[in-house]
Short mmCIF file of C-alpha atoms and ligand atoms in Angstrom, two decimals:
data_model
loop_
_atom_site.label_atom_id
_atom_site.label_comp_id
_atom_site.label_asym_id
_atom_site.label_seq_id
_atom_site.Cartn_x
_atom_site.Cartn_y
_atom_site.Cartn_z
CA MET U 160 0.02 0.02 -0.02
CA THR U 161 1.39 3.44 -0.95
CA ASP U 162 0.66 6.44 1.20
CA SER U 163 -2.14 7.42 -1.28
CA ASP U 164 -3.69 3.85 -1.15
CA ILE U 165 -3.76 4.25 2.60
CA ARG U 166 -5.43 7.67 2.42
CA GLU U 167 -8.09 6.19 0.08
CA ALA U 168 -8.60 3.18 2.31
CA VAL U 169 -9.15 5.37 5.33
CA ARG U 170 -11.64 7.58 3.47
CA GLU U 171 -13.56 4.32 2.40
CA MET U 172 -13.57 2.98 5.99
CA LEU U 173 -14.89 6.24 7.54
CA LEU U 174 -17.52 6.49 4.94
CA ALA U 175 -18.55 2.93 5.41
CA ASN U 176 -18.83 3.42 9.21
CA THR U 177 -21.04 6.60 8.86
CA HIS U 178 -24.53 6.58 10.20
CA GLU U 179 -27.05 9.21 9.41
CA GLY U 180 -30.72 9.47 10.49
CA TRP U 181 -33.49 11.54 12.00
CA SER U 182 -34.02 11.54 15.81
CA ARG U 183 -37.67 12.03 16.67
CA LYS U 184 -36.80 12.69 20.21
CA PHE U 185 -34.35 15.46 19.48
CA GLN U 186 -36.06 16.56 16.23
CA THR U 187 -32.81 16.74 14.52
CA GLU U 188 -30.80 14.92 11.92
CA TYR U 189 -27.73 13.18 13.20
CA CYS U 190 -24.55 12.02 11.54
CA TYR U 191 -21.76 10.08 13.23
CA ILE U 192 -19.02 7.45 12.52
CA GLN U 193 -18.98 4.14 14.48
CA PRO U 194 -15.35 3.46 15.59
CA SER U 195 -16.01 -0.13 14.59
CA PRO U 196 -19.49 -1.32 13.63
CA GLY U 197 -19.39 -4.63 15.44
CA THR U 198 -17.73 -3.49 18.62
CA TYR U 199 -18.64 0.13 19.11
CA PRO U 200 -21.90 1.18 17.74
CA TYR U 201 -22.50 4.63 19.27
CA GLN U 202 -21.26 8.17 18.73
CA TYR U 203 -18.35 8.56 21.25
CA PHE U 204 -17.04 11.92 22.30
CA TRP U 205 -13.32 11.76 21.76
CA ASP U 206 -13.73 9.21 18.84
CA THR U 207 -15.77 11.99 17.10
CA CYS U 208 -12.93 14.29 17.62
CA LEU U 209 -10.44 11.86 16.30
CA HIS U 210 -12.67 11.31 13.30
CA VAL U 211 -12.71 14.98 12.60
CA PHE U 212 -8.96 15.15 12.61
CA ILE U 213 -8.91 12.39 10.08
CA LEU U 214 -11.69 13.89 8.03
CA THR U 215 -10.29 17.27 7.75
CA ALA U 216 -6.86 15.73 6.72
CA LEU U 217 -8.72 14.07 3.84
CA GLY U 218 -10.56 17.31 2.91
CA GLU U 219 -14.00 15.91 4.06
CA HIS U 220 -14.98 19.09 5.77
CA ASP U 221 -18.70 18.83 5.29
CA LEU U 222 -18.77 15.36 7.01
CA ALA U 223 -16.57 16.71 9.71
CA ARG U 224 -18.96 19.63 10.32
CA LYS U 225 -22.00 17.34 10.54
CA ASN U 226 -20.18 15.06 13.08
CA MET U 227 -19.43 17.93 15.35
CA LEU U 228 -23.05 19.38 15.12
CA SER U 229 -24.37 15.87 16.13
CA LEU U 230 -21.99 15.53 18.97
CA PHE U 231 -23.44 18.83 20.44
CA ALA U 232 -27.11 18.24 19.56
CA MET U 233 -27.94 16.73 22.95
CA GLN U 234 -25.89 19.31 24.99
CA GLU U 235 -27.64 19.97 28.32
CA ALA U 236 -28.63 23.46 29.44
CA ASP U 237 -25.65 23.53 31.80
CA GLY U 238 -23.14 22.73 29.00
CA PHE U 239 -22.74 18.90 29.55
CA VAL U 240 -22.27 16.48 26.79
CA GLY U 241 -21.89 12.65 27.56
CA HIS U 242 -19.18 10.47 26.23
CA MET U 243 -21.64 8.17 24.43
CA LEU U 244 -24.65 9.32 22.46
CA PHE U 245 -26.99 6.40 21.80
CA TRP U 246 -29.02 7.90 18.88
CA SER U 247 -31.10 5.25 17.38
CA ARG U 248 -29.74 2.45 19.70
CA PRO U 249 -31.60 2.66 22.93
CA LEU U 250 -30.18 -0.47 24.47
CA PRO U 251 -26.54 -0.70 25.73
CA ALA U 252 -24.14 -2.58 23.57
CA LYS U 253 -22.49 -4.06 26.93
CA TRP U 254 -24.30 -4.51 30.17
CA THR U 255 -21.57 -2.48 31.87
CA ASP U 256 -22.58 0.61 29.75
CA PHE U 257 -25.80 0.68 31.77
CA PHE U 258 -24.01 2.07 34.85
CA GLN U 259 -22.44 4.86 32.72
CA GLY U 260 -25.75 6.68 32.59
CA LYS U 261 -27.65 8.60 35.16
CA PRO U 262 -30.38 6.46 36.73
CA SER U 263 -33.79 7.68 35.46
CA ARG U 264 -37.27 6.55 34.70
CA ASN U 265 -36.13 6.38 31.14
CA LEU U 266 -33.63 3.69 32.10
CA LEU U 267 -33.84 1.75 28.92
CA ARG U 268 -33.84 4.84 26.82
CA PRO U 269 -31.17 7.19 28.07
CA HIS U 270 -29.97 9.41 25.38
CA MET U 271 -26.39 9.65 26.48
CA SER U 272 -24.08 8.63 29.22
CA ALA U 273 -23.09 10.69 32.27
CA LEU U 274 -19.34 10.50 31.64
CA VAL U 275 -16.98 12.75 29.86
CA GLN U 276 -13.96 12.07 27.69
CA PRO U 277 -10.86 14.03 26.77
CA PRO U 278 -11.99 17.44 25.54
CA LEU U 279 -10.44 17.64 21.99
CA VAL U 280 -13.57 19.65 20.77
CA ALA U 281 -12.17 23.13 20.44
CA GLN U 282 -9.23 21.97 18.33
CA THR U 283 -11.52 20.02 16.09
CA VAL U 284 -13.82 23.12 15.48
CA GLN U 285 -10.57 25.12 14.86
CA ARG U 286 -9.51 22.52 12.19
CA ILE U 287 -12.75 22.78 10.42
CA TYR U 288 -12.78 26.54 10.64
CA ASP U 289 -9.20 26.58 9.25
CA GLY U 290 -10.22 24.41 6.28
CA THR U 291 -13.44 26.23 5.49
CA ARG U 292 -13.53 29.70 6.94
CA ASP U 293 -17.14 29.00 7.75
CA ARG U 294 -17.87 31.80 10.03
CA GLN U 295 -21.56 30.64 10.44
CA PHE U 296 -20.26 27.34 11.79
CA LEU U 297 -17.97 29.05 14.26
CA GLU U 298 -20.82 31.26 15.39
CA THR U 299 -22.86 28.23 16.17
CA MET U 300 -20.00 26.26 17.82
CA VAL U 301 -18.28 28.69 19.99
CA PRO U 302 -21.15 29.37 22.44
CA LYS U 303 -21.61 25.48 22.73
CA LEU U 304 -17.90 25.12 23.32
CA LYS U 305 -17.71 27.85 25.89
CA ARG U 306 -20.71 26.28 27.87
CA TYR U 307 -18.89 22.81 27.53
CA PHE U 308 -15.58 24.12 28.87
CA ASP U 309 -17.39 26.10 31.56
CA TRP U 310 -19.08 23.04 32.62
CA LEU U 311 -15.80 21.13 32.95
CA GLY U 312 -14.19 24.05 35.09
CA THR U 313 -17.12 24.31 37.28
CA ASN U 314 -17.82 20.73 37.92
CA ARG U 315 -14.58 18.83 37.48
CA ASP U 316 -12.03 21.35 39.06
CA PHE U 317 -13.08 20.24 42.48
CA ASP U 318 -10.51 22.01 44.52
CA GLY U 319 -9.87 25.09 42.30
CA ASP U 320 -6.22 24.38 41.27
CA GLY U 321 -7.12 24.48 37.54
CA LEU U 322 -6.75 20.71 37.12
CA LEU U 323 -9.82 18.47 36.15
CA SER U 324 -10.55 15.22 37.79
CA ILE U 325 -11.98 12.16 36.18
CA ILE U 326 -14.43 9.98 38.18
CA THR U 327 -13.90 6.55 36.46
CA PRO U 328 -11.00 4.97 34.55
CA PHE U 329 -13.21 5.11 31.36
CA GLU U 330 -13.16 8.88 31.23
CA SER U 331 -9.42 8.89 30.41
CA GLY U 332 -10.32 7.25 27.19
CA MET U 333 -7.69 4.71 28.11
CA ASP U 334 -10.01 2.40 29.94
CA TRP U 335 -7.83 0.01 31.73
CA LYS U 336 -4.84 2.24 32.09
CA PRO U 337 -2.49 0.57 34.70
CA THR U 338 -2.10 3.85 36.60
CA PHE U 339 -5.55 3.30 37.98
CA ASP U 340 -4.96 -0.19 39.54
CA GLU U 341 -3.80 0.94 43.00
CA VAL U 342 -6.72 3.65 42.89
CA VAL U 343 -9.51 0.99 42.41
CA GLY U 344 -7.74 -1.43 44.96
CA PHE U 345 -6.24 -3.77 42.44
CA ASN U 346 -2.81 -5.27 43.06
CA HIS U 347 -0.77 -3.63 40.36
CA GLY U 348 0.08 -6.49 37.80
CA ILE U 349 -1.42 -8.42 34.90
CA ALA U 350 -5.07 -7.78 34.48
CA ASN U 351 -7.62 -10.37 35.57
CA ARG U 352 -11.29 -10.72 36.53
CA ARG U 353 -10.61 -8.97 39.84
CA LEU U 354 -9.62 -5.76 38.01
CA PHE U 355 -12.82 -6.05 35.99
CA TRP U 356 -15.08 -6.10 39.06
CA LYS U 357 -13.07 -3.27 40.74
CA VAL U 358 -13.50 -1.02 37.76
CA VAL U 359 -17.13 -1.94 37.15
CA GLY U 360 -17.56 -1.41 40.88
CA VAL U 361 -16.45 2.30 40.41
CA ASP U 362 -19.24 2.82 37.71
CA ALA U 363 -21.77 0.96 39.80
CA ARG U 364 -21.18 3.26 42.85
CA ASN U 365 -21.28 6.37 40.70
CA PHE U 366 -24.51 5.17 39.32
CA LEU U 367 -25.92 4.57 42.79
CA HIS U 368 -24.84 8.09 43.83
CA ARG U 369 -26.72 9.18 40.71
CA TYR U 370 -23.65 10.87 39.33
CA ASN U 371 -23.92 13.57 41.97
CA LEU U 372 -20.51 15.18 41.79
CA ALA U 373 -20.59 16.63 45.28
CA THR U 374 -21.27 13.28 46.69
CA LEU U 375 -18.58 11.62 44.54
CA TYR U 376 -16.03 14.18 45.75
CA ARG U 377 -17.05 13.58 49.40
CA LYS U 378 -16.90 9.68 49.00
CA ASP U 379 -13.65 9.87 47.05
CA HIS U 380 -13.92 6.32 45.57
CA PHE U 381 -12.16 7.23 42.46
CA LEU U 382 -10.89 10.77 41.72
CA VAL U 383 -7.75 11.16 39.62
CA LYS U 384 -6.24 14.07 37.77
CA GLU U 385 -4.98 12.34 34.78
CA VAL U 386 -2.08 13.83 32.60
CA GLY U 387 -3.55 13.02 29.20
CA PHE U 388 -6.93 14.53 30.02
CA ASN U 389 -5.44 17.73 31.57
CA THR U 390 -2.77 18.20 28.66
CA ILE U 391 -5.71 17.99 26.20
CA TYR U 392 -7.80 20.47 28.37
CA ALA U 393 -4.94 22.93 28.33
CA GLN U 394 -4.42 22.59 24.64
CA ASN U 395 -8.11 22.98 23.99
CA LEU U 396 -8.44 26.12 26.16
CA VAL U 397 -5.83 27.78 23.97
CA ALA U 398 -7.78 26.71 20.89
CA LEU U 399 -10.95 28.06 22.37
CA ALA U 400 -9.32 31.33 23.09
CA ASP U 401 -8.18 31.49 19.43
CA LEU U 402 -11.72 30.82 18.28
CA CYS U 403 -13.04 33.47 20.56
CA ASP U 404 -10.49 35.85 19.16
CA ALA U 405 -11.58 35.09 15.64
CA LEU U 406 -15.11 36.15 16.56
CA GLY U 407 -13.91 39.24 18.64
CA ASP U 408 -15.26 37.45 21.80
CA ALA U 409 -13.64 39.23 24.84
CA ASP U 410 -13.64 35.84 26.78
CA ALA U 411 -10.50 34.85 24.82
CA GLY U 412 -8.25 36.16 27.67
CA THR U 413 -10.10 34.15 30.24
CA TYR U 414 -9.54 30.85 28.60
CA ARG U 415 -6.01 31.70 27.62
CA ASP U 416 -5.21 32.57 31.42
CA LEU U 417 -6.92 29.48 32.48
CA SER U 418 -4.79 27.29 30.15
CA ARG U 419 -1.67 28.81 31.81
CA THR U 420 -2.99 27.99 35.23
CA VAL U 421 -3.55 24.41 34.17
CA VAL U 422 -0.03 23.98 32.75
CA GLU U 423 1.51 25.51 35.78
CA ALA U 424 -0.43 23.22 38.07
CA MET U 425 0.61 20.23 35.90
CA ILE U 426 4.25 21.33 36.26
CA ALA U 427 3.87 21.85 40.05
CA HIS U 428 2.00 18.65 40.96
CA MET U 429 2.43 16.10 38.06
CA TYR U 430 5.98 16.45 37.07
CA ASP U 431 8.63 14.39 39.03
CA GLU U 432 12.19 15.75 38.38
CA GLU U 433 13.99 12.75 39.72
CA THR U 434 12.39 10.24 37.31
CA ALA U 435 11.66 12.92 34.50
CA ALA U 436 8.06 12.09 33.94
CA PHE U 437 4.51 13.56 34.33
CA TYR U 438 2.46 11.27 36.45
CA ASP U 439 -1.39 11.00 37.11
CA ILE U 440 -2.07 12.09 40.61
CA TYR U 441 -4.87 11.46 43.21
CA THR U 442 -7.08 14.34 43.29
CA ARG U 443 -7.23 14.91 47.03
CA SER U 444 -3.80 14.00 48.27
CA ARG U 445 -2.11 14.99 44.99
CA GLU U 446 0.14 11.84 45.47
CA LYS U 447 1.82 10.74 42.32
CA ILE U 448 0.94 7.40 40.81
CA ARG U 449 4.36 6.24 39.47
CA VAL U 450 3.43 4.15 36.46
CA LEU U 451 5.15 4.96 33.11
CA THR U 452 2.63 5.01 30.32
CA PRO U 453 2.69 7.11 27.13
CA THR U 454 0.97 10.06 28.69
CA ILE U 455 4.27 10.78 30.51
CA PHE U 456 5.25 12.31 27.16
CA PHE U 457 1.94 14.07 26.24
CA PRO U 458 2.65 17.57 28.05
CA LEU U 459 5.43 17.85 25.48
CA VAL U 460 2.82 19.15 23.06
CA ILE U 461 2.34 22.16 25.23
CA ARG U 462 4.00 25.22 24.01
CA GLY U 463 6.53 26.92 26.35
CA LEU U 464 7.14 23.72 28.43
CA PRO U 465 10.66 24.24 29.93
CA GLN U 466 13.10 22.77 27.49
CA ASP U 467 15.23 20.96 30.13
CA MET U 468 11.98 19.14 31.11
CA SER U 469 11.18 17.97 27.58
CA GLU U 470 14.80 16.91 27.01
CA ALA U 471 14.95 14.91 30.12
CA ILE U 472 11.71 13.21 29.51
CA ILE U 473 12.71 12.07 26.02
CA ALA U 474 16.34 11.18 26.90
CA ARG U 475 15.36 9.11 29.95
CA HIS U 476 12.34 7.16 28.53
CA LEU U 477 11.69 7.20 24.70
CA SER U 478 14.51 5.03 23.46
CA ASN U 479 14.93 3.24 26.81
CA GLU U 480 14.87 -0.51 25.77
CA GLU U 481 13.46 -1.50 29.07
CA GLU U 482 10.51 0.92 28.82
CA PHE U 483 9.25 2.21 25.60
CA ALA U 484 11.66 1.13 22.81
CA ALA U 485 9.92 -2.01 21.72
CA PRO U 486 10.20 -3.31 18.15
CA PHE U 487 6.84 -1.52 17.31
CA PRO U 488 6.82 1.49 19.76
CA VAL U 489 5.15 3.06 21.69
CA PRO U 490 3.56 0.38 23.92
CA SER U 491 0.71 1.51 26.20
CA VAL U 492 2.78 0.85 29.33
CA ALA U 493 6.49 0.41 29.82
CA THR U 494 7.45 -3.04 29.01
CA ASN U 495 9.21 -3.48 32.38
CA ASP U 496 6.07 -2.49 34.23
CA PRO U 497 4.46 -5.50 36.10
CA SER U 498 1.07 -4.76 34.47
CA PHE U 499 2.66 -5.08 30.73
CA ASP U 500 1.03 -7.75 28.53
CA SER U 501 1.63 -7.47 24.81
CA SER U 502 -1.26 -9.85 23.77
CA GLU U 503 -4.90 -9.42 22.82
CA SER U 504 -7.05 -8.78 25.84
CA GLU U 505 -10.38 -7.20 26.89
CA TYR U 506 -8.26 -5.18 29.24
CA LEU U 507 -7.30 -2.42 26.85
CA TRP U 508 -4.21 0.01 27.16
CA ARG U 509 -2.03 -2.43 29.13
CA GLY U 510 0.78 -3.06 26.63
CA PRO U 511 -0.14 -3.04 22.88
CA THR U 512 0.60 -0.15 20.75
CA TRP U 513 -2.18 2.18 19.74
CA VAL U 514 -2.25 4.51 16.74
CA PHE U 515 -3.79 7.31 18.93
CA SER U 516 -0.76 7.41 21.26
CA ASN U 517 1.74 7.48 18.43
CA TRP U 518 -0.29 10.20 16.74
CA PHE U 519 -0.15 12.20 20.02
CA ILE U 520 3.46 11.57 20.63
CA TYR U 521 4.34 12.27 17.02
CA GLN U 522 2.98 15.77 17.41
CA CYS U 523 5.03 16.14 20.75
CA LEU U 524 8.28 15.07 19.01
CA TYR U 525 7.74 17.00 15.79
CA TYR U 526 7.04 20.27 17.40
CA GLN U 527 9.87 19.91 20.05
CA GLY U 528 12.15 19.44 17.11
CA TYR U 529 12.83 15.74 17.58
CA ARG U 530 12.17 14.94 13.84
CA ALA U 531 14.14 11.72 13.57
CA GLU U 532 12.36 10.29 16.64
CA ALA U 533 8.99 11.52 15.27
CA GLU U 534 9.65 9.66 12.09
CA VAL U 535 10.23 6.46 13.92
CA VAL U 536 6.88 6.83 15.66
CA ARG U 537 5.13 7.47 12.31
CA GLU U 538 6.86 4.87 10.37
CA THR U 539 5.86 2.33 12.99
CA ILE U 540 2.25 3.05 12.28
CA LEU U 541 2.65 2.78 8.57
CA LYS U 542 4.35 -0.47 9.05
CA LEU U 543 1.72 -1.83 11.29
CA ILE U 544 -1.13 -0.73 8.98
CA ARG U 545 0.62 -2.46 5.97
CA GLN U 546 1.22 -5.56 7.95
CA SER U 547 -1.93 -6.01 9.86
CA GLY U 548 -4.61 -3.56 8.53
CA PHE U 549 -6.74 -1.08 10.37
CA ARG U 550 -6.95 -2.64 13.87
CA GLU U 551 -7.80 -1.33 17.31
CA TYR U 552 -4.22 -1.94 18.70
CA TYR U 553 -1.19 -3.98 17.82
CA ASP U 554 1.36 -6.33 19.41
CA PRO U 555 4.52 -4.10 20.28
CA TYR U 556 6.71 -7.18 19.64
CA THR U 557 5.30 -8.83 16.49
CA GLY U 558 3.02 -6.20 15.06
CA ASP U 559 0.04 -8.54 14.85
CA GLY U 560 -3.27 -6.64 14.78
CA TYR U 561 -5.70 -7.03 17.74
CA GLY U 562 -9.07 -5.93 18.91
CA ALA U 563 -11.77 -4.38 16.69
CA GLU U 564 -11.46 -4.62 13.03
CA ASN U 565 -11.83 -1.67 10.55
CA PHE U 566 -11.14 0.57 13.47
CA THR U 567 -11.41 4.08 12.55
CA TRP U 568 -8.71 5.60 14.82
CA SER U 569 -6.05 3.89 12.90
CA GLY U 570 -6.95 6.32 10.13
CA LEU U 571 -5.15 9.01 12.24
CA VAL U 572 -2.19 7.89 10.22
CA VAL U 573 -3.39 10.24 7.48
CA ASP U 574 -3.17 13.19 9.75
CA MET U 575 0.43 12.19 10.49
CA LEU U 576 1.08 12.02 6.70
CA ASN U 577 -0.07 15.65 6.52
CA ILE U 578 2.16 16.98 9.30
CA ASP U 579 5.14 16.63 7.12
CA GLY U 580 7.34 19.82 6.83
CA GLY U 581 6.24 22.63 4.51
CA ASP U 582 3.42 25.02 4.84
CA SER U 583 0.94 22.85 6.80
CA ALA U 584 3.49 22.02 9.42
CA ASP U 585 4.29 25.60 10.04
CA SER U 586 0.70 26.65 10.36
CA MET U 587 0.19 23.73 12.63
CA THR U 588 3.26 24.67 14.78
CA ASP U 589 1.58 28.17 15.16
CA LYS U 590 -1.43 26.76 16.55
CA LEU U 591 0.22 25.04 19.66
C1 GLC G 168 -12.64 1.86 23.97
C2 GLC G 168 -11.62 2.96 24.15
C3 GLC G 168 -12.26 4.41 24.28
C4 GLC G 168 -13.09 4.62 23.08
C5 GLC G 168 -14.21 3.50 22.97
C6 GLC G 168 -14.92 3.56 21.48
O1 GLC G 168 -13.44 1.87 25.17
O2 GLC G 168 -10.75 2.76 25.20
O3 GLC G 168 -11.33 5.38 24.46
O4 GLC G 168 -13.84 5.79 23.24
O5 GLC G 168 -13.41 2.20 22.94
O6 GLC G 168 -14.00 3.51 20.42
#
């Protein structure tokens, strides 16, 4: 497959996974892309954003716009948008999804979940605007984005330090991320059924507390400030500020200042100088959870991060053969971590290589000037796709493809193909 074959195959896959229809309940048309028709049937929050990155890289701006409008079609009055929108599928795909919605009399027909996912939504609107200069779209979306980010700040920054907390592992988007083992009370190691029950227990308890956030904060069953989520939050506050500027909206400054506060808090509380890594922390105690996963690299995407910090993180971990330098990097946890398992498993994000992580780290390395290292990360993905097709995740030793098939996220490779020197790279660097 040449690069252009890959582009066309990705386009075909996204179009084949597209679902459009009319919602009687919301009196609106909807349009979304299933990440994988058999395994993941809904509209998912951050998946939608990843689809928009892919679609805009392919020049499919119309479809991208429709996906974003659908994502916000059910936005609640206070700004909230759930991480799964069920549209025409009233019944959960998995019984465990049931606990991720608020209990209501409409139990069998909840319209969306009560969870959030990493907030990539301002960057995606920015991408669409950059490609279309569609001011009307911007005028429609910016007020929705502002309400969404205001909801996050008001409801998830429990102690006012700027950092957001997640209330279940699933909100990280990296469902079984090994960082969370000790938080849920699982003996950090290879996943098994006990971990399953511990994690489902978190959702069940949140459900029983009716997702009342004041209660969840008080009970403190699971409250984590996660590095990936907060990096994306900081990045997207800047994107939102830029969008406000484009509309002459005076709130731009507020979002830009907030982004700075978030980054400062990340450096103060998540960074560990001794081991040169950003770690997820417990919300209340701010204690670091010292597990090496790809999110230790994520803050490198932030403009203005002290250079000695980014140099130390890369030098110490990226090409360390005991950690992330597997034959097909970057594994979803360091290979010397007790939880590392390279094989196919229902416990996602505990060893295999994901296109998403490489896409994110590619941007970090590229913009920090580590072009050769960035190239390795991108070439890995091209090799994996050529060898094993568009799969959910891959074996970091053999490159075998695992999990869902025709998995859309692997299409992020087309975005990596676009960030390649020349004009587009320069304009993207300006965005960070
Ligand atoms: C898995 C992923 C999550 C994603 C969902 C749908 O649960 O871990 O991030 O949103 O699948 O693709």
